Tab-separated table of C-alpha atoms and ligand atoms in Angstrom:
chain	number	residue	atom	x	y	z
A	375	MET	CA	57.220	-94.305	-99.629
A	376	LYS	CA	54.941	-93.076	-102.334
A	377	ASN	CA	54.997	-89.478	-103.507
A	378	GLN	CA	53.123	-86.557	-101.973
A	379	GLN	CA	49.760	-87.924	-102.991
A	380	GLY	CA	50.693	-91.511	-102.143
A	381	ILE	CA	51.252	-92.342	-105.799
A	382	LYS	CA	54.255	-94.095	-107.373
A	383	SER	CA	56.280	-92.421	-110.122
A	384	PHE	CA	56.047	-95.542	-112.325
A	385	VAL	CA	53.562	-98.178	-113.307
A	386	LYS	CA	55.061	-101.636	-113.595
A	387	ARG	CA	54.110	-103.189	-116.899
A	388	SER	CA	55.405	-106.614	-117.784
A	389	LYS	CA	57.523	-105.993	-120.845
A	390	ARG	CA	58.826	-108.896	-122.925
A	391	LEU	CA	62.440	-109.525	-122.096
A	392	THR	CA	65.075	-110.647	-124.609
A	393	SER	CA	66.789	-113.926	-123.788
A	394	ALA	CA	69.975	-112.050	-122.857
A	395	GLN	CA	68.075	-109.716	-120.508
A	396	LYS	CA	66.415	-112.801	-118.951
A	397	LEU	CA	69.744	-114.558	-118.454
A	398	TYR	CA	71.384	-111.583	-116.707
A	399	LEU	CA	68.284	-110.930	-114.655
A	400	CYS	CA	68.054	-114.530	-113.412
A	401	ASN	CA	71.683	-114.511	-112.388
A	402	LYS	CA	71.729	-110.984	-110.946
A	403	ASN	CA	72.291	-112.114	-107.346
A	404	LYS	CA	75.588	-113.722	-108.348
A	405	ASN	CA	76.721	-110.620	-110.230
A	406	ILE	CA	79.431	-108.464	-108.607
A	407	ASN	CA	77.797	-105.366	-110.095
A	408	TYR	CA	74.400	-106.109	-108.516
A	409	PHE	CA	73.213	-105.682	-104.916
A	410	THR	CA	69.991	-106.016	-102.976
A	411	PRO	CA	69.499	-103.282	-100.410
A	412	ASN	CA	68.279	-105.069	-97.269
A	413	LYS	CA	69.730	-102.586	-94.788
A	414	ILE	CA	71.335	-99.148	-94.706
A	415	ILE	CA	74.079	-99.386	-97.289
A	416	ASP	CA	77.682	-99.188	-96.231
A	417	TYR	CA	79.483	-97.650	-99.167
A	418	PHE	CA	82.851	-99.097	-98.041
A	419	GLU	CA	81.381	-102.583	-97.879
A	420	LEU	CA	79.839	-102.105	-101.344
A	421	PHE	CA	82.769	-100.540	-103.169
A	422	LYS	CA	85.806	-101.376	-100.963
A	423	ASN	CA	86.924	-97.767	-101.081
A	424	THR	CA	85.966	-94.318	-99.746
A	425	ASN	CA	85.557	-92.597	-103.104
A	426	PRO	CA	82.653	-90.165	-103.616
A	427	CYS	CA	79.327	-91.796	-104.489
A	428	ILE	CA	76.687	-90.695	-106.954
A	429	LEU	CA	73.187	-92.168	-107.351
A	430	ASP	CA	71.658	-92.287	-110.826
A	431	ILE	CA	67.869	-92.689	-110.625
A	432	GLY	CA	66.019	-94.375	-113.499
A	433	PHE	CA	68.969	-95.259	-115.759
A	434	GLY	CA	66.720	-96.806	-118.486
A	435	ASP	CA	68.865	-98.717	-120.981
A	436	GLY	CA	71.938	-97.864	-118.904
A	437	LYS	CA	74.091	-96.542	-121.761
A	438	LEU	CA	74.715	-93.146	-120.210
A	439	LEU	CA	75.483	-94.543	-116.768
A	440	VAL	CA	77.927	-97.129	-118.098
A	441	ASN	CA	79.656	-94.496	-120.251
A	442	ILE	CA	80.137	-92.139	-117.264
A	443	ALA	CA	81.173	-94.932	-114.842
A	444	LYS	CA	83.816	-96.133	-117.308
A	445	LYS	CA	85.137	-92.581	-117.738
A	446	TYR	CA	85.285	-91.749	-114.020
A	447	GLN	CA	86.533	-94.894	-112.288
A	448	GLU	CA	87.657	-92.821	-109.256
A	449	ILE	CA	83.982	-92.129	-108.525
A	450	ASN	CA	81.489	-94.730	-107.293
A	451	PHE	CA	78.084	-94.949	-108.958
A	452	ILE	CA	74.873	-96.619	-107.849
A	453	GLY	CA	72.281	-97.081	-110.597
A	454	ILE	CA	68.700	-97.729	-109.651
A	455	GLU	CA	65.922	-98.766	-111.971
A	456	VAL	CA	62.506	-100.408	-111.477
A	457	TYR	CA	62.311	-102.074	-114.871
A	458	ASP	CA	63.669	-105.638	-115.180
A	459	SER	CA	64.609	-105.041	-118.831
A	460	GLY	CA	66.862	-102.128	-117.767
A	461	ILE	CA	68.536	-104.316	-115.137
A	462	GLY	CA	69.139	-107.134	-117.603
A	463	ASN	CA	70.407	-104.678	-120.207
A	464	ILE	CA	72.931	-102.899	-118.031
A	465	LEU	CA	74.272	-106.107	-116.478
A	466	LYS	CA	74.829	-107.479	-119.963
A	467	GLN	CA	76.607	-104.265	-121.080
A	468	ILE	CA	79.054	-104.370	-118.176
A	469	SER	CA	79.556	-108.123	-118.124
A	470	LYS	CA	82.950	-107.926	-119.832
A	471	GLU	CA	84.076	-104.640	-118.295
A	472	ASN	CA	85.487	-105.315	-114.784
A	473	LEU	CA	83.787	-102.131	-113.579
A	474	TYR	CA	84.246	-102.042	-109.797
A	475	ASN	CA	82.820	-98.530	-109.361
A	476	LEU	CA	79.310	-99.289	-110.607
A	477	LYS	CA	76.614	-101.114	-108.581
A	478	ILE	CA	73.126	-101.718	-109.744
A	479	THR	CA	69.902	-102.301	-107.877
A	480	ASN	CA	66.308	-103.089	-108.910
A	481	PHE	CA	64.226	-100.959	-106.639
A	482	ASP	CA	61.994	-97.926	-106.248
A	483	ALA	CA	64.390	-94.987	-105.746
A	484	VAL	CA	62.063	-93.269	-103.290
A	485	GLU	CA	61.893	-96.283	-100.991
A	486	PHE	CA	65.625	-96.882	-101.435
A	487	LEU	CA	66.486	-93.322	-100.385
A	488	GLU	CA	64.133	-93.477	-97.439
A	489	ASN	CA	65.127	-96.879	-96.081
A	490	ASN	CA	68.609	-97.736	-97.320
A	491	VAL	CA	70.614	-94.516	-97.683
A	492	ASN	CA	72.166	-92.741	-94.715
A	493	ASP	CA	71.503	-89.041	-94.368
A	494	ILE	CA	74.297	-86.734	-95.615
A	495	SER	CA	76.061	-89.530	-97.445
A	496	LEU	CA	75.760	-89.025	-101.205
A	497	ASP	CA	77.959	-86.672	-103.266
A	498	GLY	CA	75.373	-86.266	-105.968
A	499	ILE	CA	72.128	-87.539	-107.493
A	500	SER	CA	71.259	-87.542	-111.178
A	501	LEU	CA	67.938	-88.007	-112.976
A	502	PHE	CA	68.123	-88.060	-116.749
A	503	PHE	CA	64.754	-87.679	-118.447
A	504	PRO	CA	62.566	-88.744	-115.558
A	505	ASP	CA	59.155	-90.005	-116.725
A	506	PRO	CA	57.375	-86.776	-117.780
A	507	TRP	CA	53.792	-87.964	-117.243
A	508	PRO	CA	52.653	-85.349	-119.795
A	509	LYS	CA	48.936	-85.484	-119.181
A	510	LYS	CA	47.847	-82.975	-116.512
A	511	LYS	CA	45.851	-85.612	-114.615
A	512	HIS	CA	49.085	-87.639	-114.317
A	513	HIS	CA	51.377	-84.827	-113.117
A	514	LYS	CA	50.898	-86.162	-109.611
A	515	ARG	CA	53.032	-89.175	-110.672
A	516	ARG	CA	56.102	-87.056	-111.475
A	517	ILE	CA	58.962	-88.042	-109.205
A	518	LEU	CA	60.258	-84.493	-108.833
A	519	ASN	CA	58.125	-82.659	-106.316
A	520	ALA	CA	58.634	-80.734	-103.086
A	521	LYS	CA	58.563	-83.806	-100.876
A	522	PHE	CA	61.058	-85.712	-103.030
A	523	LEU	CA	63.387	-82.693	-103.092
A	524	ASP	CA	63.222	-82.552	-99.313
A	525	LEU	CA	64.208	-86.206	-99.243
A	526	LEU	CA	67.167	-85.558	-101.598
A	527	SER	CA	68.300	-82.638	-99.433
A	528	LYS	CA	68.597	-84.987	-96.474
A	529	LYS	CA	70.661	-87.615	-98.303
A	530	ILE	CA	73.198	-85.379	-100.071
A	531	LYS	CA	76.304	-83.965	-98.406
A	532	SER	CA	76.677	-80.175	-98.218
A	533	GLY	CA	78.058	-79.026	-101.571
A	534	GLY	CA	76.634	-82.174	-103.261
A	535	PHE	CA	74.608	-81.852	-106.432
A	536	VAL	CA	71.313	-82.737	-108.034
A	537	LYS	CA	71.486	-82.926	-111.858
A	538	ILE	CA	68.320	-83.286	-113.884
A	539	ALA	CA	67.704	-83.195	-117.614
A	540	THR	CA	64.258	-83.125	-119.153
A	541	ASP	CA	62.800	-82.304	-122.523
A	542	TRP	CA	59.334	-81.494	-121.207
A	543	GLU	CA	58.965	-77.741	-120.877
A	544	ASN	CA	56.272	-77.665	-118.203
A	545	TYR	CA	58.060	-80.317	-116.171
A	546	GLY	CA	61.321	-78.330	-116.526
A	547	ASN	CA	59.612	-75.151	-115.367
A	548	ASP	CA	57.950	-76.993	-112.561
A	549	ILE	CA	61.269	-78.398	-111.370
A	550	ILE	CA	62.872	-74.944	-111.458
A	551	GLU	CA	60.012	-73.588	-109.382
A	552	THR	CA	60.243	-76.459	-106.885
A	553	PHE	CA	63.983	-75.825	-106.400
A	554	GLU	CA	63.394	-72.038	-106.031
A	555	LYS	CA	60.973	-72.753	-103.202
A	556	ASN	CA	63.472	-74.990	-101.419
A	557	SER	CA	65.976	-72.765	-99.589
A	558	LYS	CA	68.462	-75.627	-99.112
A	559	PHE	CA	69.536	-75.682	-102.779
A	560	GLU	CA	71.159	-73.135	-105.050
A	561	LYS	CA	71.522	-73.154	-108.802
A	562	THR	CA	74.955	-74.082	-110.090
A	563	ASN	CA	76.841	-74.496	-113.355
A	564	ASP	CA	76.483	-77.738	-115.189
A	565	ILE	CA	78.194	-80.631	-113.348
A	566	ASP	CA	81.556	-81.337	-115.063
A	567	LEU	CA	81.034	-85.061	-114.914
A	568	PHE	CA	78.048	-84.844	-117.238
A	569	LYS	CA	79.234	-82.101	-119.594
A	570	PHE	CA	80.053	-84.508	-122.418
A	571	ARG	CA	77.533	-87.212	-121.644
A	572	PRO	CA	76.123	-89.325	-124.461
A	573	ILE	CA	72.604	-88.512	-125.674
A	574	THR	CA	70.119	-90.918	-124.187
A	575	LYS	CA	67.268	-92.691	-125.921
A	576	PHE	CA	64.692	-90.370	-124.359
A	577	GLU	CA	66.729	-87.301	-125.106
A	578	LYS	CA	66.916	-88.377	-128.764
A	579	ARG	CA	63.162	-88.767	-128.829
A	580	GLY	CA	62.724	-85.276	-127.317
A	581	ILE	CA	65.052	-83.740	-129.918
A	582	THR	CA	63.126	-85.469	-132.714
A	583	LEU	CA	59.915	-83.980	-131.342
A	584	GLY	CA	61.547	-80.531	-131.418
A	585	HIS	CA	61.652	-80.223	-127.626
A	586	LYS	CA	64.146	-77.942	-125.852
A	587	ILE	CA	66.420	-79.792	-123.452
A	588	PHE	CA	66.441	-78.408	-119.897
A	589	GLU	CA	69.760	-79.005	-118.152
A	590	LEU	CA	69.168	-78.280	-114.457
A	591	SER	CA	71.979	-78.377	-111.889
A	592	TYR	CA	71.687	-77.506	-108.198
A	593	LYS	CA	73.987	-77.713	-105.194
A	594	LEU	CA	73.055	-78.270	-101.577
A	595	LYS	CA	74.206	-75.236	-99.575
B	1357	SAM	C1	61.945	-91.860	-119.335
B	1357	SAM	S1	62.982	-93.063	-118.689
B	1357	SAM	C2	64.600	-92.340	-118.842
B	1357	SAM	C3	65.686	-93.362	-118.853
B	1357	SAM	C4	67.112	-92.879	-118.990
B	1357	SAM	N1	67.535	-92.088	-117.879
B	1357	SAM	C5	67.272	-92.139	-120.283
B	1357	SAM	O1	67.461	-90.905	-120.271
B	1357	SAM	O2	67.195	-92.819	-121.335
B	1357	SAM	C6	62.699	-92.952	-116.937
B	1357	SAM	C7	63.120	-94.164	-116.162
B	1357	SAM	O3	62.933	-93.951	-114.773
B	1357	SAM	C8	62.544	-95.174	-114.190
B	1357	SAM	N2	61.850	-94.846	-112.909
B	1357	SAM	C9	60.696	-94.178	-112.739
B	1357	SAM	N3	60.402	-94.052	-111.445
B	1357	SAM	C10	61.404	-94.678	-110.773
B	1357	SAM	C11	61.626	-94.909	-109.387
B	1357	SAM	N4	60.797	-94.456	-108.452
B	1357	SAM	N5	62.748	-95.594	-109.036
B	1357	SAM	C12	63.619	-96.062	-109.989
B	1357	SAM	N6	63.420	-95.887	-111.344
B	1357	SAM	C13	62.319	-95.193	-111.696
B	1357	SAM	C14	61.625	-95.781	-115.225
B	1357	SAM	O4	61.539	-97.183	-115.071
B	1357	SAM	C15	62.334	-95.394	-116.531
B	1357	SAM	O5	63.194	-96.378	-116.995
């Protein structure tokens, strides 16, 4: 599925990969931390346990996701990213870790949620610094919109969370407004899991630019 206007939230550009990224990418299908979603995912089949499951959308270089997954091994994490370099990077980072609670996939999160995730099955969804598409003419590419929120509300269990951080003021305000218009969610305190998260590459860039960081946390009623 594309977004409301039939437009994707990303543009795939072929970025030069390092030899390590290439190596991990080529061997991804043999990697225990990687999976290809070709049907509705069965969390028990994937993780071999019934622990809560959180989806992190657009993990970028993967440092935050790996840090959180290592800290909370009693929680399962699925990381989804469209960029090959991100996939190669994260698989390299976890190659020596024996992390059984983290599974990675190389896919469009919107299509994945629509086609591969059961309704009322996730305990939480996080998006750290989603692409801001700062030019007004590109706002239609932003992943967070009313239709996407509606999709999230179907996939999360009651009491489950959506956590978003952004450093773009008008995107932050837009997200707040979109949640306010959706009666299924209510604002909540920051999610404990992420309280002491490491600063991401995009967050660092925002801070350098003097941007305020919006920490937005909502729960499904
Ligand atoms: C600005 S980066 C932020 C990366 C990371 N979360 C961080 O804070 O450093 C946004 C990421 O979202 C990914 N992305 C955008 N749309 C996506 C989609 N529909 N499905 C999966 N990943 C997506 C992009 O490839 C990009 O790596």
